[in-house]
Amino acid sequence: MKPVWALSKLVIKEIFRKKDFYVALILIGVILFYAAQLQFYNVKNIVRYLMEIGLWLVFSFSVILTVTLAARQFPSEIQNRTAAVLLSKPIRRGRFVIGKFLGSFLAGASAFLIFYVLFLAVASAKGGGLASGTAVQTAYLFLLNLMVVAAMASGFSYYLTVSANVSVTLILYLLMGAYGQTLKGRAWAALYYCLPHFEFFDLRQRFIHEWGPISAGLVFFLTCYAAVYTAIFLLLGALKLQRHSL
Amino acid sequence: MTRRVSAIYFLPLVLAAGFLCFFLDQKINASAAPAGFENIPGRILGSAGEAVGDTLFLKADAYFHGGETFPNRPPETKEELGREGFVEDERENEKTLPAQPAGDWISRVNHEVRRHGHYHLTKDKQKEMLPFFAAAVKLDPRNVPAILTAAFWLDKSFDRSDAAIEILKQGARDNPEAWEIDAALADIYFYRKKDYARGEFHYADALRKAKSGDLTRFRRIDLTYHLAESLNFEGKRALALEAYREAFSLYDVENQTPLKETIRGKIQSLVVGE
Amino acid sequence: MENAIEIKNLVVAYGPKRALDGLSLSVEKGKIFGFLGPNGAGKSTAIKTLLGLVPFYSGDVRVHGLSPADPRARARIGFLPEEATYYRFLTPLETLKFYGEIFSIPKAELKTRIEKLLTLVGLFDVRNKPIRTFSKGMAQKLSLAQALVNDPQTLILDEPASGLDPLARADLRRILHDLRNQGKTIFFSSHELSEAELVCDSIAILEAGRLVLSGSLKEVLGDHRDKNLERFFIETVEAARK
């Protein structure tokens, strides 16, 4: 496991040493602080619009950062010729795939948690108490969401170029997240049953409108669901890499 | 393949593009709808502002219903009406959804993740709709329902009559033909501000602007009656009597309503007072 | 004695083209072995096969008695690539630490080893500078350091003198001789035949995926003492092409 963890740390260092994360953080901060200081007819403690904006920003930037990071891991190793040096060391190709995925996911998760804490601080300051149970559950399910997205981008990175991978992954993510429930017609049955339903992990509306958390059983099911899809995408990537001649 | 663009050719191009943009901006602004400093988002979005404004207005409706958008929310059940957090309301004419989702496990999981039920915001939470009203009105100044709804909530739920009046006044400037805005303004002046002169002005304006098909008979009666009341409170008895008679004349002979009786009583008292 | 590297009848094909066509050679332990050939001869393919980077081949390849696909074989190898590129956002210290962790070297031992290696290659003073600020020569030095981080039994070097000035090349030759004297096997490919002549114990010449000639330097040049290695190489390759 040490080689896997070493690879993961490398990817995490990458996200915090490049400017993408800081640009996202500054943008989120600026927009949140601007939105928080808006007044509407001198009515105090209006917070749900801020939560809607903040959660959308946090979720979107986290997904974009994670997908772009995961998508470029293997192609940049090939392009920069570091793949040969790395894979000439005693690390199995399967562990290489896992290490790259884990690093991308943990890097994206770290970025998300930092954004989320900033959002919670601003929203709490604006509107008082937020439902802590739902806040935690929203974050947890989004992390599962991020795990699947990272696995998808990671797995595709062994087949596609960076730009193709980012486009395909984000399109599928948006398609399933926004229209996943409606793809039930015959022509779309394959997508409906085969692709991961990202809308399962989106608790923003429950959090914003104080609907309360979902059941523990459902959380457990969604955890297993995310784990299965993660494994599928990583397996796809590993199968391709096993046959890849460097 | 790239080429180095010589600065001596590039700079004049940039300056020319800048002048063209400035010239076009002046032309657009001269023909644009009223646009002050506060309408920058509308100016940036242009006609897309209307679509965004409409969406935000629908968002306010969704917020009122606890985040559920029409037509996804089911009509409220009797049990839900009696529960704390639910506000008794008329049953809305909405598409009925089944209580449990049919078919596959994906639909069932979605059903569990999404909240289901018919919900209205309680009074202390109704303020959460205000940002969307504010944005909808700003981005789409011609969305009369949004203007009226925003003013209604501000006046009735938040006691912000002055803010409601400002929105309606701006709405009247942006929509000079909209009789509904005058009617709403008149109601606020009449009931909240007890400013019968302004009430009279706006009731008369609403009646003047409304075309023959715009008003139902009972709405016309209502407006005419309130015009008469405003005149009466101002002491313009002759004009008030004329307006009461006009309102009364709009009833069918067989109509027997409390308001008709009230108007009859007002006419009689004014006639006696003459 | 078991050879460090054994290759028997190795065939590697990329589509219809055979990059290696029945290559067979052995590399004795504790020797410096020069792997020479013109461009496109198949040297890089052979090196990649030894490193387990080519998944499909026919023939038998053993590194210290193990298949290159076995991580235990790769644990005994240090590889210096032709082009020295590493993670530009890391420092030399972090780079060596990363590779050391891939080898699962204990922390305390890794720390000591990294300090020694950085001193050996002359990068100790810049150990905390990002690699993106490095010159080609500095990157090549880092390359050598990472190849030695696991104290390998066999070093595989692809154009080790590339990018080095004459002083640095002299240092490299000294390091290679020291490593050989420690009992390490060094297998390198190079176009710098003058360098090969100065360091190698044995050589092999490859042409069009096939071995043309191999043996100790003395044996190979034995009857051709009037020629230097470069002239001998040119004549041998041209003869093989006819």
PDB file of N, CA, C and O in Angstrom, chain A residues 16 19-33 57-58 61 65 110-119:
ATOM      1  N   PHE A  16      -2.386  21.346  -5.010  1.00  0.00           N
ATOM      2  CA  PHE A  16      -2.144  22.499  -4.142  1.00  0.00           C
ATOM      3  C   PHE A  16      -0.919  23.303  -4.554  1.00  0.00           C
ATOM      4  O   PHE A  16      -0.650  24.351  -3.975  1.00  0.00           O
ATOM      5  N   LYS A  19      -2.177  26.528  -9.764  1.00  0.00           N
ATOM      6  CA  LYS A  19      -3.016  27.689  -9.415  1.00  0.00           C
ATOM      7  C   LYS A  19      -4.514  27.410  -9.454  1.00  0.00           C
ATOM      8  O   LYS A  19      -5.297  28.206  -8.954  1.00  0.00           O
ATOM      9  N   ASP A  20      -4.922  26.295 -10.061  1.00  0.00           N
ATOM     10  CA  ASP A  20      -6.357  26.059 -10.280  1.00  0.00           C
ATOM     11  C   ASP A  20      -7.149  26.139  -8.981  1.00  0.00           C
ATOM     12  O   ASP A  20      -8.212  26.784  -8.923  1.00  0.00           O
ATOM     13  N   PHE A  21      -6.668  25.474  -7.961  1.00  0.00           N
ATOM     14  CA  PHE A  21      -7.394  25.446  -6.692  1.00  0.00           C
ATOM     15  C   PHE A  21      -7.543  26.854  -6.122  1.00  0.00           C
ATOM     16  O   PHE A  21      -8.617  27.228  -5.654  1.00  0.00           O
ATOM     17  N   TYR A  22      -6.498  27.656  -6.186  1.00  0.00           N
ATOM     18  CA  TYR A  22      -6.533  28.994  -5.569  1.00  0.00           C
ATOM     19  C   TYR A  22      -7.444  29.920  -6.358  1.00  0.00           C
ATOM     20  O   TYR A  22      -8.155  30.752  -5.781  1.00  0.00           O
ATOM     21  N   VAL A  23      -7.453  29.751  -7.683  1.00  0.00           N
ATOM     22  CA  VAL A  23      -8.376  30.540  -8.507  1.00  0.00           C
ATOM     23  C   VAL A  23      -9.808  30.209  -8.113  1.00  0.00           C
ATOM     24  O   VAL A  23     -10.636  31.109  -7.911  1.00  0.00           O
ATOM     25  N   ALA A  24     -10.097  28.925  -7.988  1.00  0.00           N
ATOM     26  CA  ALA A  24     -11.451  28.508  -7.604  1.00  0.00           C
ATOM     27  C   ALA A  24     -11.813  29.043  -6.224  1.00  0.00           C
ATOM     28  O   ALA A  24     -12.916  29.562  -6.014  1.00  0.00           O
ATOM     29  N   LEU A  25     -10.884  28.935  -5.296  1.00  0.00           N
ATOM     30  CA  LEU A  25     -11.153  29.391  -3.922  1.00  0.00           C
ATOM     31  C   LEU A  25     -11.443  30.897  -3.889  1.00  0.00           C
ATOM     32  O   LEU A  25     -12.396  31.349  -3.240  1.00  0.00           O
ATOM     33  N   ILE A  26     -10.647  31.645  -4.616  1.00  0.00           N
ATOM     34  CA  ILE A  26     -10.840  33.107  -4.623  1.00  0.00           C
ATOM     35  C   ILE A  26     -12.171  33.456  -5.278  1.00  0.00           C
ATOM     36  O   ILE A  26     -12.935  34.289  -4.765  1.00  0.00           O
ATOM     37  N   LEU A  27     -12.476  32.787  -6.388  1.00  0.00           N
ATOM     38  CA  LEU A  27     -13.754  33.056  -7.070  1.00  0.00           C
ATOM     39  C   LEU A  27     -14.929  32.753  -6.160  1.00  0.00           C
ATOM     40  O   LEU A  27     -15.872  33.560  -6.044  1.00  0.00           O
ATOM     41  N   ILE A  28     -14.873  31.594  -5.512  1.00  0.00           N
ATOM     42  CA  ILE A  28     -15.973  31.221  -4.612  1.00  0.00           C
ATOM     43  C   ILE A  28     -16.088  32.249  -3.487  1.00  0.00           C
ATOM     44  O   ILE A  28     -17.191  32.704  -3.152  1.00  0.00           O
ATOM     45  N   GLY A  29     -14.956  32.604  -2.921  1.00  0.00           N
ATOM     46  CA  GLY A  29     -14.970  33.562  -1.824  1.00  0.00           C
ATOM     47  C   GLY A  29     -15.558  34.902  -2.244  1.00  0.00           C
ATOM     48  O   GLY A  29     -16.434  35.449  -1.562  1.00  0.00           O
ATOM     49  N   VAL A  30     -15.115  35.408  -3.393  1.00  0.00           N
ATOM     50  CA  VAL A  30     -15.591  36.712  -3.866  1.00  0.00           C
ATOM     51  C   VAL A  30     -17.093  36.674  -4.122  1.00  0.00           C
ATOM     52  O   VAL A  30     -17.841  37.550  -3.661  1.00  0.00           O
ATOM     53  N   ILE A  31     -17.534  35.644  -4.832  1.00  0.00           N
ATOM     54  CA  ILE A  31     -18.958  35.575  -5.163  1.00  0.00           C
ATOM     55  C   ILE A  31     -19.802  35.397  -3.898  1.00  0.00           C
ATOM     56  O   ILE A  31     -20.841  36.045  -3.742  1.00  0.00           O
ATOM     57  N   LEU A  32     -19.356  34.541  -3.000  1.00  0.00           N
ATOM     58  CA  LEU A  32     -20.107  34.306  -1.758  1.00  0.00           C
ATOM     59  C   LEU A  32     -20.200  35.580  -0.921  1.00  0.00           C
ATOM     60  O   LEU A  32     -21.276  35.920  -0.430  1.00  0.00           O
ATOM     61  N   PHE A  33     -19.073  36.262  -0.757  1.00  0.00           N
ATOM     62  CA  PHE A  33     -19.095  37.479   0.066  1.00  0.00           C
ATOM     63  C   PHE A  33     -19.954  38.558  -0.580  1.00  0.00           C
ATOM     64  O   PHE A  33     -20.679  39.285   0.110  1.00  0.00           O
ATOM     65  N   LEU A  57     -21.824  26.687  -6.452  1.00  0.00           N
ATOM     66  CA  LEU A  57     -20.418  27.025  -6.714  1.00  0.00           C
ATOM     67  C   LEU A  57     -19.487  25.943  -6.186  1.00  0.00           C
ATOM     68  O   LEU A  57     -18.582  25.488  -6.898  1.00  0.00           O
ATOM     69  N   VAL A  58     -19.714  25.561  -4.932  1.00  0.00           N
ATOM     70  CA  VAL A  58     -18.823  24.584  -4.287  1.00  0.00           C
ATOM     71  C   VAL A  58     -18.855  23.257  -5.044  1.00  0.00           C
ATOM     72  O   VAL A  58     -17.815  22.673  -5.356  1.00  0.00           O
ATOM     73  N   PHE A  61     -17.271  23.717  -8.799  1.00  0.00           N
ATOM     74  CA  PHE A  61     -15.818  23.856  -8.830  1.00  0.00           C
ATOM     75  C   PHE A  61     -15.122  22.585  -8.377  1.00  0.00           C
ATOM     76  O   PHE A  61     -14.072  22.203  -8.908  1.00  0.00           O
ATOM     77  N   LEU A  65     -12.514  20.675 -10.785  1.00  0.00           N
ATOM     78  CA  LEU A  65     -11.121  20.460 -10.361  1.00  0.00           C
ATOM     79  C   LEU A  65     -10.768  18.977 -10.355  1.00  0.00           C
ATOM     80  O   LEU A  65      -9.704  18.573 -10.832  1.00  0.00           O
ATOM     81  N   SER A 110     -10.350  17.153  -0.691  1.00  0.00           N
ATOM     82  CA  SER A 110      -9.750  18.193   0.160  1.00  0.00           C
ATOM     83  C   SER A 110     -10.200  19.575  -0.296  1.00  0.00           C
ATOM     84  O   SER A 110     -10.573  20.416   0.523  1.00  0.00           O
ATOM     85  N   ALA A 111     -10.143  19.788  -1.614  1.00  0.00           N
ATOM     86  CA  ALA A 111     -10.576  21.076  -2.146  1.00  0.00           C
ATOM     87  C   ALA A 111     -12.039  21.323  -1.802  1.00  0.00           C
ATOM     88  O   ALA A 111     -12.418  22.402  -1.335  1.00  0.00           O
ATOM     89  N   PHE A 112     -12.864  20.286  -1.985  1.00  0.00           N
ATOM     90  CA  PHE A 112     -14.299  20.425  -1.687  1.00  0.00           C
ATOM     91  C   PHE A 112     -14.517  20.785  -0.225  1.00  0.00           C
ATOM     92  O   PHE A 112     -15.326  21.669   0.096  1.00  0.00           O
ATOM     93  N   LEU A 113     -13.826  20.104   0.671  1.00  0.00           N
ATOM     94  CA  LEU A 113     -14.039  20.353   2.106  1.00  0.00           C
ATOM     95  C   LEU A 113     -13.641  21.778   2.482  1.00  0.00           C
ATOM     96  O   LEU A 113     -14.315  22.418   3.300  1.00  0.00           O
ATOM     97  N   ILE A 114     -12.567  22.277   1.882  1.00  0.00           N
ATOM     98  CA  ILE A 114     -12.164  23.664   2.154  1.00  0.00           C
ATOM     99  C   ILE A 114     -13.236  24.626   1.638  1.00  0.00           C
ATOM    100  O   ILE A 114     -13.653  25.555   2.350  1.00  0.00           O
ATOM    101  N   PHE A 115     -13.721  24.380   0.409  1.00  0.00           N
ATOM    102  CA  PHE A 115     -14.771  25.240  -0.142  1.00  0.00           C
ATOM    103  C   PHE A 115     -16.016  25.166   0.741  1.00  0.00           C
ATOM    104  O   PHE A 115     -16.693  26.156   0.998  1.00  0.00           O
ATOM    105  N   TYR A 116     -16.338  23.956   1.173  1.00  0.00           N
ATOM    106  CA  TYR A 116     -17.581  23.725   1.917  1.00  0.00           C
ATOM    107  C   TYR A 116     -17.535  24.427   3.273  1.00  0.00           C
ATOM    108  O   TYR A 116     -18.526  25.027   3.696  1.00  0.00           O
ATOM    109  N   VAL A 117     -16.393  24.362   3.937  1.00  0.00           N
ATOM    110  CA  VAL A 117     -16.252  25.043   5.230  1.00  0.00           C
ATOM    111  C   VAL A 117     -16.408  26.553   5.033  1.00  0.00           C
ATOM    112  O   VAL A 117     -17.085  27.223   5.830  1.00  0.00           O
ATOM    113  N   LEU A 118     -15.820  27.086   3.975  1.00  0.00           N
ATOM    114  CA  LEU A 118     -15.974  28.517   3.676  1.00  0.00           C
ATOM    115  C   LEU A 118     -17.441  28.859   3.458  1.00  0.00           C
ATOM    116  O   LEU A 118     -17.966  29.839   4.013  1.00  0.00           O
ATOM    117  N   PHE A 119     -18.116  28.015   2.671  1.00  0.00           N
ATOM    118  CA  PHE A 119     -19.539  28.239   2.404  1.00  0.00           C
ATOM    119  C   PHE A 119     -20.345  28.192   3.712  1.00  0.00           C
ATOM    120  O   PHE A 119     -21.198  29.054   3.962  1.00  0.00           O
TER     121      PHE A 119
END
